[in-house]
Amino acid sequence: MTPKFLNFSSLSGKLLAIYMPLTVVAVLSVFGVLEVGFYRGERARLIENLTRAADGQTAAIEAAVWDFDIQAVRKLLEEQSHLPFLQSAQVFDENGKILAAIGETGTPPRASDFRIDRPLQHTSVMSAKTIGRLVLTVHDDGIRAALYRHLWINGAILLVLMSTLIAGTIFGVRAVISRPLEEFRNSIGRSPEEQLAAPLHWERQDELGDVLRAYHVMLEARHRAETAMVQREEELRMAVIQAEAARMEAEAAERLLRDKVEEIERFNHLAVGRELRIIELKKQMNTVLEDAGRALKFDPGNLLEEALVSPTFAADGDIDFETVKTEFVKLLNENELQNLFTDFCKVAGVPAAIIDLEANVLASSPWQRACTDFHRVNNASCARCIESDTELSLNLTEGKNYAMYRCKNGMTDCASPIVIAGHHVANVFIGQFHTNHLDEAFFKAQAEDLGFDVEDYLAAVREAPVMDEHSLPAILGFLARFSKLMGAFAIEQWKALKGKENVQQERIAAMNLAEDAEMARAELDAYKDQLEDLVEERTAELRDSEGRTRLLLESVGEGVFGVDNEGRVTFLNPEAIRLLGYEAEELLGQKVHAIIHHTHPDGTEYDVKTCPMYKSYTFGESHRIEDEVLWRKDGTRFEVEYHSTPIMKDGEITGAVISFADISIRKEAEAKLQDAYGVISDSITYASSIQRSVLTGDDTMTATMSDHLVLWEPRDVVGGDIYWCHLWGDGVLVALADCTGHGVPGAFMTLIASGALDRAMTDVPPGQVGEMIQRMHQIIQVMLGQHGDRGESDDGLEMGACFLHGDLTKMTFAGARFSLFSVKDGAVDEIKGTKKGIGYRGILLGQTYAETELSLQNGASFYMSSDGFLDQVGGERRRMFGKKRFKELLLSMEDLPFAEQKKKFYKTLLEYQGEDIRRDDVSVVGFKV
């Protein structure tokens, strides 16, 4: 027979079916993470030991192989055999022949990183030569044995945990859950009357006790709700009968009111005709005044208002929303209607309210205490109430007759739209109430969650009625019809009042009609006289304007002529007559293109339809032309710059105005300037080839370094940046300098700097980089006359210099306002130079420059850059590139060959620069020994 705790249909079996897999997965996950971490750590230490073993023996084995001492090589390998993790060790000569070997050389390692193959090199002063290889392999047997031991221990721990879990679950279920549930099952098997008469008492304050108490509260609420429901249904039927009688009375009153309105409308139509005739007369007078250029007698806006206020009675569909709403609210504010609304809600047994679309309460009965004292005063529950209101409103806007929504506070609301005269003016709401038996466990949990007093809150919730969902449409329908009836009364009252006001307005308008007409005739006669005087004044002003225009055309220094929309000349100024050599009578009325613009400068015929002047007077285009000619009467031509502008009147093209100037002299000057520019440009280009010849070739750097790059990008054809790589004693000097200025001035400074460097390298012993820069400073400062007080210039350079010693194991750096960047193992170090430049005025002649000694054996890469790269403006925010981005760029290229690094330097510069101009010369030197 299967044990009860293994029967998964029992509570104990279900809990174990959940707990046991989760526990096994959790324990195995923890053990797995620990073992993976243990294996990775031991593996990393194993590889580290392999690297350390190779590092410790490489130098000694290199010396033995170079001396071809095979015995010494074997002895060195045997010294490594005591290492427990060593699988094999082999030494090969430069041709791949085995010189010595120990261990299991025929067994391959389990992983590629368990094997290290290191070249053996012999390094001389100027070069390094590969003389063989050292190959070491290791095994991880010790790590695997430790893992097996851990698995046995972890399995025992897992077994103990599972046994403890099963025993604890069985005991807890039997002691805490099974016995109380048995008593609860026996209790609820009785009839509801027996349960109410003799409820089951559970004294323990736990979740089961809460369930039993909530169950008894639910039974009592259900009994009360069923009793109240029967009584409220009867009261609701009586209220519906009374509402139907009131509706019939309202319809009779509405028919009587419409008869009165029709009588008012008949009088209104008679008065409107007279008022419109007066308005038309005033408009005619304004038209005459406007043609005369005088101020209008009557404001057009006021005339429009007079027409609009002419009394007419609107049909229901023409009444605007605000009027409907205002009259509806005014009627609802009557005390008797408010009392009637409240009494109906009491009879129906449910609170209700009429609320407009701006959330203003127009009429209401007392709301539920659960809402006013609890839900609406707490931030969290109030947010749920707002969500309920919003959801109801959205449902109503979708055209539904009514909407019901159970909010997240556990209670239910209903709403129905109130539509009057085609306008949705408000909504009628009923609630809150319950549609099912009260779920007191839910409300108790909600009270504890929101911080309410539990007993007071439950009492307030019980006060809300339990409504039959089928009776809700009847209640909502009555309230909506009641509201619409009140709205109809309000609209009819408004119409009656407006009809009375219209009658009064028409009587006043009729009395003023004759008086206004007589005054209008008199004013019209007066303004006709003024119009004649105005025409005479405007004619005189036009004559003066024509005289000023003629004077302007005669005084202007350019030729100006006009054409109509067929290209015929309508006027010319004296300058145009002088330049073209024609008399005015010879051109007026003639098509200008065939006379002065018929041929291109190369002698080909000029098609009139392609002429910019033609496009101006035909299509309304404006043009400015600088490369065409006009032809004189004597057959000669002259180069011109002309503007053609269309003449527009009332939106139509009536012709064009062309202004032109003789630019022959200017063209000759431009040609001479272009010739001079070509001579200067050729000189600068030749100077560029001279400057490039001064720069060091790649031969010295290639012979000395394992890899290097040089990026030299002058802003102009020639530049102020320069770099060198020279043999100096038994070592190599690598330097980069940024001279004052760029272009031709900067190039002159590079020649001065190059001469100063050559002289300083002669005057200073090799390797003394700081003293070499000091000597360059002295030479340049004296050469430019900047060491005293009388010099006029203040020029110089910034420079970084690296001296690689003959054995290529160390390097000395010195800088004059220049930095050296070192990149190694994902880190960038900046070695800053002295904060003084070279040659500038104000720097002491004996200024010293500090030196920094660096190792070349750590595999680092070194870079120097002029400030043109760092100071380049660009990017989205148009800021300088800066050292931070430069260092990030160096790190991103650490593993790339220097040829690829050079391409990335240049690509990054162009992308960051974007549309901005290049600010300075850009130079970068990088190398690795």
PDB file of C-alpha atoms in Angstrom, residues 623-755:
ATOM      1  CA  HIS A 623      17.834  85.296 -61.728  1.00  0.00           C
ATOM      2  CA  ARG A 624      21.327  86.657 -61.052  1.00  0.00           C
ATOM      3  CA  ILE A 625      23.809  85.960 -63.910  1.00  0.00           C
ATOM      4  CA  GLU A 626      27.586  86.623 -63.967  1.00  0.00           C
ATOM      5  CA  ASP A 627      28.924  84.790 -67.050  1.00  0.00           C
ATOM      6  CA  GLU A 628      27.110  86.222 -70.079  1.00  0.00           C
ATOM      7  CA  VAL A 629      27.652  89.096 -72.531  1.00  0.00           C
ATOM      8  CA  LEU A 630      25.498  91.851 -74.082  1.00  0.00           C
ATOM      9  CA  TRP A 631      26.053  93.201 -77.606  1.00  0.00           C
ATOM     10  CA  ARG A 632      26.481  96.907 -78.421  1.00  0.00           C
ATOM     11  CA  LYS A 633      25.132  98.720 -81.479  1.00  0.00           C
ATOM     12  CA  ASP A 634      28.614  98.686 -83.055  1.00  0.00           C
ATOM     13  CA  GLY A 635      28.728  94.849 -82.898  1.00  0.00           C
ATOM     14  CA  THR A 636      31.180  94.604 -79.985  1.00  0.00           C
ATOM     15  CA  ARG A 637      30.355  92.711 -76.826  1.00  0.00           C
ATOM     16  CA  PHE A 638      31.066  93.290 -73.131  1.00  0.00           C
ATOM     17  CA  GLU A 639      30.856  90.948 -70.109  1.00  0.00           C
ATOM     18  CA  VAL A 640      28.025  91.749 -67.721  1.00  0.00           C
ATOM     19  CA  GLU A 641      26.533  90.800 -64.398  1.00  0.00           C
ATOM     20  CA  TYR A 642      22.754  91.262 -64.472  1.00  0.00           C
ATOM     21  CA  HIS A 643      19.670  90.712 -62.323  1.00  0.00           C
ATOM     22  CA  SER A 644      16.273  89.955 -63.867  1.00  0.00           C
ATOM     23  CA  THR A 645      13.239  90.414 -61.620  1.00  0.00           C
ATOM     24  CA  PRO A 646       9.579  89.851 -62.634  1.00  0.00           C
ATOM     25  CA  ILE A 647       6.966  92.657 -62.291  1.00  0.00           C
ATOM     26  CA  MET A 648       3.715  91.431 -60.698  1.00  0.00           C
ATOM     27  CA  LYS A 649       0.325  93.159 -60.534  1.00  0.00           C
ATOM     28  CA  ASP A 650      -2.740  91.612 -58.943  1.00  0.00           C
ATOM     29  CA  GLY A 651      -0.976  88.242 -58.993  1.00  0.00           C
ATOM     30  CA  GLU A 652      -0.281  88.399 -62.762  1.00  0.00           C
ATOM     31  CA  ILE A 653       3.118  88.775 -64.521  1.00  0.00           C
ATOM     32  CA  THR A 654       3.192  92.068 -66.451  1.00  0.00           C
ATOM     33  CA  GLY A 655       6.901  92.179 -67.387  1.00  0.00           C
ATOM     34  CA  ALA A 656      10.379  92.282 -65.868  1.00  0.00           C
ATOM     35  CA  VAL A 657      13.103  94.747 -64.793  1.00  0.00           C
ATOM     36  CA  ILE A 658      16.725  94.017 -65.772  1.00  0.00           C
ATOM     37  CA  SER A 659      19.657  95.820 -64.109  1.00  0.00           C
ATOM     38  CA  PHE A 660      23.157  95.190 -65.502  1.00  0.00           C
ATOM     39  CA  ALA A 661      26.753  96.326 -65.045  1.00  0.00           C
ATOM     40  CA  ASP A 662      29.892  96.104 -67.226  1.00  0.00           C
ATOM     41  CA  ILE A 663      32.303  93.691 -65.420  1.00  0.00           C
ATOM     42  CA  SER A 664      34.998  93.468 -68.108  1.00  0.00           C
ATOM     43  CA  ILE A 665      37.576  95.282 -65.948  1.00  0.00           C
ATOM     44  CA  ARG A 666      36.717  93.113 -62.943  1.00  0.00           C
ATOM     45  CA  LYS A 667      37.100  89.937 -65.009  1.00  0.00           C
ATOM     46  CA  GLU A 668      40.570  91.037 -66.145  1.00  0.00           C
ATOM     47  CA  ALA A 669      41.573  91.654 -62.510  1.00  0.00           C
ATOM     48  CA  GLU A 670      40.240  88.245 -61.484  1.00  0.00           C
ATOM     49  CA  ALA A 671      42.279  86.557 -64.225  1.00  0.00           C
ATOM     50  CA  LYS A 672      45.457  88.270 -63.025  1.00  0.00           C
ATOM     51  CA  LEU A 673      44.635  87.270 -59.445  1.00  0.00           C
ATOM     52  CA  GLN A 674      44.132  83.644 -60.539  1.00  0.00           C
ATOM     53  CA  ASP A 675      47.537  83.644 -62.254  1.00  0.00           C
ATOM     54  CA  ALA A 676      49.158  85.005 -59.091  1.00  0.00           C
ATOM     55  CA  TYR A 677      47.370  82.391 -56.993  1.00  0.00           C
ATOM     56  CA  GLY A 678      48.686  79.627 -59.283  1.00  0.00           C
ATOM     57  CA  VAL A 679      52.276  80.824 -58.845  1.00  0.00           C
ATOM     58  CA  ILE A 680      51.906  80.957 -55.044  1.00  0.00           C
ATOM     59  CA  SER A 681      50.137  77.578 -54.943  1.00  0.00           C
ATOM     60  CA  ASP A 682      52.907  75.942 -56.984  1.00  0.00           C
ATOM     61  CA  SER A 683      55.494  77.431 -54.622  1.00  0.00           C
ATOM     62  CA  ILE A 684      53.712  76.095 -51.542  1.00  0.00           C
ATOM     63  CA  THR A 685      53.326  72.655 -53.155  1.00  0.00           C
ATOM     64  CA  TYR A 686      57.064  72.570 -53.866  1.00  0.00           C
ATOM     65  CA  ALA A 687      57.706  73.719 -50.277  1.00  0.00           C
ATOM     66  CA  SER A 688      55.599  70.738 -49.136  1.00  0.00           C
ATOM     67  CA  SER A 689      57.892  68.318 -50.964  1.00  0.00           C
ATOM     68  CA  ILE A 690      60.898  70.008 -49.300  1.00  0.00           C
ATOM     69  CA  GLN A 691      59.285  69.700 -45.863  1.00  0.00           C
ATOM     70  CA  ARG A 692      58.423  66.020 -46.414  1.00  0.00           C
ATOM     71  CA  SER A 693      62.030  65.328 -47.366  1.00  0.00           C
ATOM     72  CA  VAL A 694      63.096  66.582 -43.914  1.00  0.00           C
ATOM     73  CA  LEU A 695      60.785  64.038 -42.217  1.00  0.00           C
ATOM     74  CA  THR A 696      62.348  60.699 -41.240  1.00  0.00           C
ATOM     75  CA  GLY A 697      61.621  57.724 -43.486  1.00  0.00           C
ATOM     76  CA  ASP A 698      60.273  54.456 -42.177  1.00  0.00           C
ATOM     77  CA  ASP A 699      63.601  52.574 -42.548  1.00  0.00           C
ATOM     78  CA  THR A 700      65.067  53.552 -39.155  1.00  0.00           C
ATOM     79  CA  MET A 701      61.809  52.884 -37.271  1.00  0.00           C
ATOM     80  CA  THR A 702      61.231  49.545 -39.042  1.00  0.00           C
ATOM     81  CA  ALA A 703      64.770  48.346 -38.264  1.00  0.00           C
ATOM     82  CA  THR A 704      64.536  49.351 -34.598  1.00  0.00           C
ATOM     83  CA  MET A 705      60.962  48.566 -33.551  1.00  0.00           C
ATOM     84  CA  SER A 706      58.692  45.543 -33.843  1.00  0.00           C
ATOM     85  CA  ASP A 707      55.804  47.751 -34.988  1.00  0.00           C
ATOM     86  CA  HIS A 708      55.112  51.476 -35.414  1.00  0.00           C
ATOM     87  CA  LEU A 709      52.846  54.099 -36.965  1.00  0.00           C
ATOM     88  CA  VAL A 710      53.176  57.717 -38.104  1.00  0.00           C
ATOM     89  CA  LEU A 711      50.084  59.848 -38.800  1.00  0.00           C
ATOM     90  CA  TRP A 712      51.143  63.256 -40.241  1.00  0.00           C
ATOM     91  CA  GLU A 713      48.209  65.354 -41.476  1.00  0.00           C
ATOM     92  CA  PRO A 714      48.983  69.085 -41.976  1.00  0.00           C
ATOM     93  CA  ARG A 715      45.930  71.328 -41.992  1.00  0.00           C
ATOM     94  CA  ASP A 716      47.188  73.058 -45.156  1.00  0.00           C
ATOM     95  CA  VAL A 717      49.608  71.943 -47.882  1.00  0.00           C
ATOM     96  CA  VAL A 718      52.509  72.466 -45.464  1.00  0.00           C
ATOM     97  CA  GLY A 719      52.297  72.334 -41.686  1.00  0.00           C
ATOM     98  CA  GLY A 720      53.877  73.151 -38.368  1.00  0.00           C
ATOM     99  CA  ASP A 721      54.181  69.576 -37.022  1.00  0.00           C
ATOM    100  CA  ILE A 722      57.378  67.543 -37.533  1.00  0.00           C
ATOM    101  CA  TYR A 723      58.707  64.173 -36.363  1.00  0.00           C
ATOM    102  CA  TRP A 724      62.166  62.593 -36.317  1.00  0.00           C
ATOM    103  CA  CYS A 725      63.720  59.143 -35.835  1.00  0.00           C
ATOM    104  CA  HIS A 726      67.564  59.348 -35.726  1.00  0.00           C
ATOM    105  CA  LEU A 727      70.373  57.111 -34.550  1.00  0.00           C
ATOM    106  CA  TRP A 728      72.039  58.853 -31.600  1.00  0.00           C
ATOM    107  CA  GLY A 729      75.090  57.140 -30.205  1.00  0.00           C
ATOM    108  CA  ASP A 730      74.283  53.469 -29.651  1.00  0.00           C
ATOM    109  CA  GLY A 731      70.538  54.179 -29.344  1.00  0.00           C
ATOM    110  CA  VAL A 732      67.640  55.689 -31.296  1.00  0.00           C
ATOM    111  CA  LEU A 733      65.921  59.072 -30.771  1.00  0.00           C
ATOM    112  CA  VAL A 734      62.182  59.332 -31.606  1.00  0.00           C
ATOM    113  CA  ALA A 735      60.699  62.851 -31.346  1.00  0.00           C
ATOM    114  CA  LEU A 736      57.515  64.717 -32.276  1.00  0.00           C
ATOM    115  CA  ALA A 737      57.211  68.532 -32.250  1.00  0.00           C
ATOM    116  CA  ASP A 738      54.311  70.989 -32.661  1.00  0.00           C
ATOM    117  CA  CYS A 739      55.615  74.385 -33.837  1.00  0.00           C
ATOM    118  CA  THR A 740      53.845  77.718 -33.565  1.00  0.00           C
ATOM    119  CA  GLY A 741      51.284  78.263 -36.312  1.00  0.00           C
ATOM    120  CA  HIS A 742      50.397  76.136 -39.307  1.00  0.00           C
ATOM    121  CA  GLY A 743      50.637  76.524 -43.071  1.00  0.00           C
ATOM    122  CA  VAL A 744      53.674  78.456 -44.374  1.00  0.00           C
ATOM    123  CA  PRO A 745      54.625  80.105 -41.005  1.00  0.00           C
ATOM    124  CA  GLY A 746      54.466  76.739 -39.266  1.00  0.00           C
ATOM    125  CA  ALA A 747      56.576  75.138 -42.014  1.00  0.00           C
ATOM    126  CA  PHE A 748      59.307  77.794 -41.535  1.00  0.00           C
ATOM    127  CA  MET A 749      59.318  76.998 -37.811  1.00  0.00           C
ATOM    128  CA  THR A 750      59.751  73.266 -38.544  1.00  0.00           C
ATOM    129  CA  LEU A 751      62.899  74.053 -40.566  1.00  0.00           C
ATOM    130  CA  ILE A 752      64.260  76.128 -37.673  1.00  0.00           C
ATOM    131  CA  ALA A 753      63.375  73.331 -35.229  1.00  0.00           C
ATOM    132  CA  SER A 754      64.989  70.672 -37.443  1.00  0.00           C
ATOM    133  CA  GLY A 755      68.240  72.643 -37.608  1.00  0.00           C
TER     134      GLY A 755
END
